[in-house]
Tab-separated table of C-alpha atoms in Angstrom:
chain	number	residue	atom	x	y	z
A	1306	ASP	CA	143.892	55.001	90.042
A	1307	THR	CA	146.498	55.972	92.626
A	1308	GLY	CA	144.422	55.374	95.757
A	1309	VAL	CA	144.797	52.625	98.356
A	1310	SER	CA	143.873	49.258	96.894
A	1311	GLN	CA	142.714	46.210	98.851
A	1312	ASP	CA	142.163	42.664	97.684
A	1313	PRO	CA	139.875	40.800	97.921
A	1314	ARG	CA	136.833	43.008	98.489
A	1315	HIS	CA	134.897	40.150	100.019
A	1316	LYS	CA	135.937	36.867	101.611
A	1317	ILE	CA	133.729	34.131	103.005
A	1318	THR	CA	135.569	31.396	104.848
A	1319	LYS	CA	134.797	28.500	107.111
A	1320	ARG	CA	135.747	28.679	110.746
A	1321	GLY	CA	139.238	27.346	111.301
A	1322	GLN	CA	140.570	28.265	107.865
A	1323	ASN	CA	143.391	30.737	107.251
A	1324	VAL	CA	142.852	33.890	105.207
A	1325	THR	CA	145.211	36.507	103.808
A	1326	PHE	CA	144.394	40.029	102.674
A	1327	ARG	CA	146.540	42.352	100.606
A	1328	CYS	CA	146.888	46.133	100.660
A	1329	ASP	CA	148.678	48.326	98.139
A	1330	PRO	CA	149.141	51.822	99.600
A	1331	ILE	CA	149.498	55.098	97.748
A	1332	SER	CA	152.980	54.845	96.262
A	1333	GLU	CA	154.626	57.821	97.966
A	1334	HIS	CA	153.182	56.993	101.404
A	1335	ASN	CA	155.612	55.320	103.776
A	1336	ARG	CA	153.142	54.800	106.629
A	1337	LEU	CA	150.644	51.953	106.400
A	1338	TYR	CA	147.914	51.027	108.863
A	1339	TRP	CA	145.424	48.229	109.338
A	1340	TYR	CA	142.090	48.894	111.029
A	1341	ARG	CA	139.092	46.699	111.722
A	1342	GLN	CA	135.494	47.873	111.692
A	1343	THR	CA	132.491	46.009	113.037
A	1344	LEU	CA	128.845	46.936	112.619
A	1345	GLY	CA	127.849	50.128	114.408
A	1346	GLN	CA	131.402	50.977	115.422
A	1347	GLY	CA	134.149	53.171	114.079
A	1348	PRO	CA	137.372	51.676	112.736
A	1349	GLU	CA	139.705	50.286	115.422
A	1350	PHE	CA	143.481	50.424	115.052
A	1351	LEU	CA	145.216	47.077	114.583
A	1352	THR	CA	148.786	47.756	113.495
A	1353	TYR	CA	151.126	50.296	111.911
A	1354	PHE	CA	154.152	50.133	109.619
A	1355	GLN	CA	156.663	52.804	108.786
A	1356	ASN	CA	158.331	51.548	105.632
A	1357	GLU	CA	158.938	47.838	106.313
A	1358	ALA	CA	159.098	48.147	110.114
A	1359	GLN	CA	156.041	47.167	112.136
A	1360	LEU	CA	156.136	49.768	114.899
A	1361	GLU	CA	152.955	49.080	116.840
A	1362	LYS	CA	150.471	46.279	117.304
A	1363	SER	CA	147.177	46.740	119.104
A	1364	ARG	CA	146.162	44.363	121.880
A	1365	LEU	CA	143.239	43.582	119.537
A	1366	LEU	CA	145.738	41.733	117.351
A	1367	SER	CA	145.848	38.250	118.842
A	1368	ASP	CA	148.550	35.687	118.091
A	1369	ARG	CA	146.403	34.407	115.232
A	1370	PHE	CA	146.934	37.659	113.361
A	1371	SER	CA	150.137	38.561	111.565
A	1372	ALA	CA	150.952	41.449	109.269
A	1373	GLU	CA	153.920	42.046	107.020
A	1374	ARG	CA	155.145	44.763	104.733
A	1375	PRO	CA	158.106	43.403	102.805
A	1376	LYS	CA	160.316	46.039	101.195
A	1377	GLY	CA	158.055	48.763	102.521
A	1378	SER	CA	155.596	48.458	99.657
A	1379	PHE	CA	152.414	46.352	99.801
A	1380	SER	CA	151.247	44.744	103.026
A	1381	THR	CA	149.504	41.495	103.915
A	1382	LEU	CA	147.320	40.681	106.897
A	1383	GLU	CA	146.900	36.987	107.693
A	1384	ILE	CA	144.408	35.503	110.107
A	1385	GLN	CA	145.019	31.917	111.118
A	1386	ARG	CA	142.350	29.556	112.415
A	1387	THR	CA	139.561	32.063	111.802
A	1388	GLU	CA	136.754	32.425	114.345
A	1389	GLN	CA	133.260	33.848	113.888
A	1390	GLY	CA	134.308	36.869	115.949
A	1391	ASP	CA	136.820	37.749	113.240
A	1392	SER	CA	133.966	38.688	110.906
A	1393	ALA	CA	134.424	42.378	110.175
A	1394	MET	CA	135.549	44.901	107.587
A	1395	TYR	CA	139.349	45.064	107.451
A	1396	LEU	CA	140.565	48.464	106.327
A	1397	CYS	CA	144.002	49.457	105.144
A	1398	ALA	CA	145.146	53.075	105.123
A	1399	SER	CA	148.304	54.942	104.226
A	1400	SER	CA	149.788	58.355	104.911
A	1401	VAL	CA	152.981	60.337	104.533
A	1402	ALA	CA	155.293	60.546	107.524
A	1403	ALA	CA	155.659	64.306	107.538
A	1404	GLY	CA	152.943	66.914	107.795
A	1405	GLY	CA	149.391	66.160	108.884
A	1406	THR	CA	148.172	62.742	109.844
A	1407	GLU	CA	145.467	62.405	107.197
A	1408	ALA	CA	145.216	58.725	106.430
A	1409	PHE	CA	143.664	57.609	103.172
A	1410	PHE	CA	141.686	54.415	103.299
A	1411	GLY	CA	141.114	51.623	100.844
A	1412	GLN	CA	137.679	50.189	100.176
A	1413	GLY	CA	138.210	47.416	102.700
A	1414	THR	CA	137.931	43.640	102.742
A	1415	ARG	CA	134.684	42.303	104.162
A	1416	LEU	CA	135.397	39.023	105.970
A	1417	THR	CA	132.578	36.645	106.868
A	1418	VAL	CA	133.444	33.562	108.898
A	1419	VAL	CA	130.757	30.867	108.752
B	4	ASP	CA	138.011	52.797	126.517
B	5	GLN	CA	136.226	55.039	124.078
B	6	GLN	CA	138.373	58.142	123.768
B	7	VAL	CA	136.302	59.680	120.982
B	8	LYS	CA	132.541	59.836	121.288
B	9	GLN	CA	129.820	60.753	118.858
B	10	ASN	CA	126.706	60.788	120.973
B	11	SER	CA	124.189	61.214	118.163
B	12	PRO	CA	123.894	58.008	116.144
B	13	SER	CA	121.729	59.683	113.523
B	14	LEU	CA	120.763	63.059	112.112
B	15	SER	CA	118.015	63.925	109.630
B	16	VAL	CA	118.137	67.283	107.869
B	17	GLN	CA	116.266	68.919	105.032
B	18	GLU	CA	118.115	69.617	101.804
B	19	GLY	CA	119.563	73.115	101.809
B	20	ARG	CA	119.664	73.407	105.596
B	21	ILE	CA	122.668	73.138	107.900
B	22	SER	CA	123.901	69.804	109.270
B	23	ILE	CA	125.770	69.985	112.568
B	24	LEU	CA	127.632	66.916	113.770
B	25	ASN	CA	129.230	66.800	117.199
B	26	CYS	CA	132.173	64.922	118.680
B	27	ASP	CA	133.745	64.812	122.138
B	28	TYR	CA	137.128	63.447	123.152
B	29	THR	CA	138.778	62.648	126.449
B	30	ASN	CA	142.505	62.371	125.683
B	31	SER	CA	144.336	65.678	126.172
B	32	MET	CA	147.240	64.360	124.087
B	33	PHE	CA	145.183	64.453	120.896
B	34	ASP	CA	146.462	67.274	118.705
B	35	TYR	CA	144.920	66.584	115.308
B	36	PHE	CA	141.296	65.959	114.470
B	37	LEU	CA	139.679	64.673	111.321
B	38	TRP	CA	136.275	63.958	109.844
B	39	TYR	CA	135.672	61.076	107.475
B	40	LYS	CA	132.625	60.252	105.383
B	41	LYS	CA	131.658	56.681	104.634
B	42	TYR	CA	129.198	55.175	102.166
B	43	PRO	CA	128.010	51.579	102.629
B	44	ALA	CA	130.492	48.904	101.522
B	45	GLU	CA	133.244	51.483	100.987
B	46	GLY	CA	136.186	52.663	103.031
B	47	PRO	CA	136.112	56.012	104.869
B	48	THR	CA	136.903	59.054	102.737
B	49	PHE	CA	138.862	61.924	104.280
B	50	LEU	CA	136.763	65.084	104.484
B	51	ILE	CA	138.435	67.804	106.547
B	52	SER	CA	140.890	68.156	109.416
B	53	ILE	CA	141.994	70.642	112.036
B	54	SER	CA	145.124	71.037	114.108
B	55	SER	CA	144.868	71.793	117.812
B	56	ILE	CA	146.533	75.173	117.229
B	57	LYS	CA	143.455	76.324	115.315
B	58	ASP	CA	139.831	76.678	116.298
B	59	LYS	CA	138.265	76.687	112.831
B	60	ASN	CA	138.974	75.260	109.411
B	61	GLU	CA	136.847	75.718	106.295
B	62	ASP	CA	136.741	73.837	103.018
B	63	GLY	CA	133.865	74.732	100.743
B	64	ARG	CA	130.596	73.652	102.347
B	65	PHE	CA	132.399	72.015	105.268
B	66	THR	CA	133.623	73.792	108.401
B	67	VAL	CA	135.147	72.148	111.458
B	68	PHE	CA	135.218	73.930	114.805
B	69	LEU	CA	137.456	72.918	117.698
B	70	ASN	CA	136.915	73.890	121.344
B	71	LYS	CA	139.957	72.538	123.168
B	72	SER	CA	138.868	73.611	126.628
B	73	ALA	CA	135.639	71.642	126.222
B	74	LYS	CA	137.373	68.824	124.303
B	75	HIS	CA	134.677	69.193	121.671
B	76	LEU	CA	134.621	69.526	117.922
B	77	SER	CA	131.843	69.919	115.422
B	78	LEU	CA	131.369	69.649	111.687
B	79	HIS	CA	129.025	72.026	109.892
B	80	ILE	CA	127.765	71.241	106.401
B	81	VAL	CA	126.077	74.144	104.647
B	82	PRO	CA	124.002	73.728	102.565
B	83	SER	CA	123.247	70.031	102.981
B	84	GLN	CA	122.825	68.093	99.739
B	85	PRO	CA	121.340	64.636	99.050
B	86	GLY	CA	124.842	63.295	98.269
B	87	ASP	CA	125.856	64.134	101.833
B	88	SER	CA	123.735	61.237	103.115
B	89	ALA	CA	126.355	58.926	104.635
B	90	VAL	CA	127.966	57.928	107.921
B	91	TYR	CA	130.344	60.552	109.322
B	92	PHE	CA	133.192	59.563	111.618
B	93	CYS	CA	135.106	61.866	113.890
B	94	ALA	CA	138.737	60.827	114.472
B	95	ALA	CA	141.553	62.093	116.660
B	96	SER	CA	145.298	61.555	116.663
B	97	GLY	CA	148.161	62.170	119.070
B	98	GLY	CA	150.811	60.918	116.699
B	99	TYR	CA	150.110	58.557	113.846
B	100	LYS	CA	147.203	56.277	114.685
B	101	LEU	CA	143.614	57.439	114.649
B	102	SER	CA	140.968	56.893	117.314
B	103	PHE	CA	137.478	56.958	115.847
B	104	GLY	CA	134.032	57.673	117.181
B	105	ALA	CA	131.171	55.298	116.434
B	106	GLY	CA	129.803	57.494	113.675
B	107	THR	CA	126.707	59.569	112.939
B	108	THR	CA	124.400	58.580	110.100
B	109	VAL	CA	123.233	61.659	108.220
B	110	THR	CA	120.113	61.538	106.065
B	111	VAL	CA	119.380	64.533	103.868
B	112	ARG	CA	115.677	64.775	103.007
B	113	ALA	CA	114.547	66.307	99.717
């Protein structure tokens, strides 16, 4: 399967713990995005990488959130000191730099903070 | 601020009939528009897109119409099939990131 892959699919964690999610984009895509979706809402943009460079971070991304994309391949999103408000679906997407802006999404990581 | 709005949270349509989903946007800088389909517990799946230089794009049963002066786009699904039951998101882009509406849940009745 050459689609966007996310791991884990589900994560339950206690408040205050740190969590890390991984995203493997489509191999030829050099743009990678993280979005967050809560119940009843559409996905909200969190951050964007072109190759290994993080070019934009949303104001939704507090200091507890950090994302990396070493070597321009896979990406990780870490949330430190999780809060109940962090409970959401975290979606990764990738696209090519040229042409249209169709982004292809992974299946997401469902985070539940208890 | 919600720059993309889908004002109908749900739509019920009979199998074989047309489904029409609507979307409005406020940002004049948006130049590319997309529709995504989402099943529960899965990520959004790209469906169809349209550039601001066009007013219509067709792909099989799916047609997207863009009215730039009204800042309005719509998705037509003809004929509707049971497998079309899902949440549909409208999205808009002015560069690389997407702004999404809140979604419309479509239910196709047999």
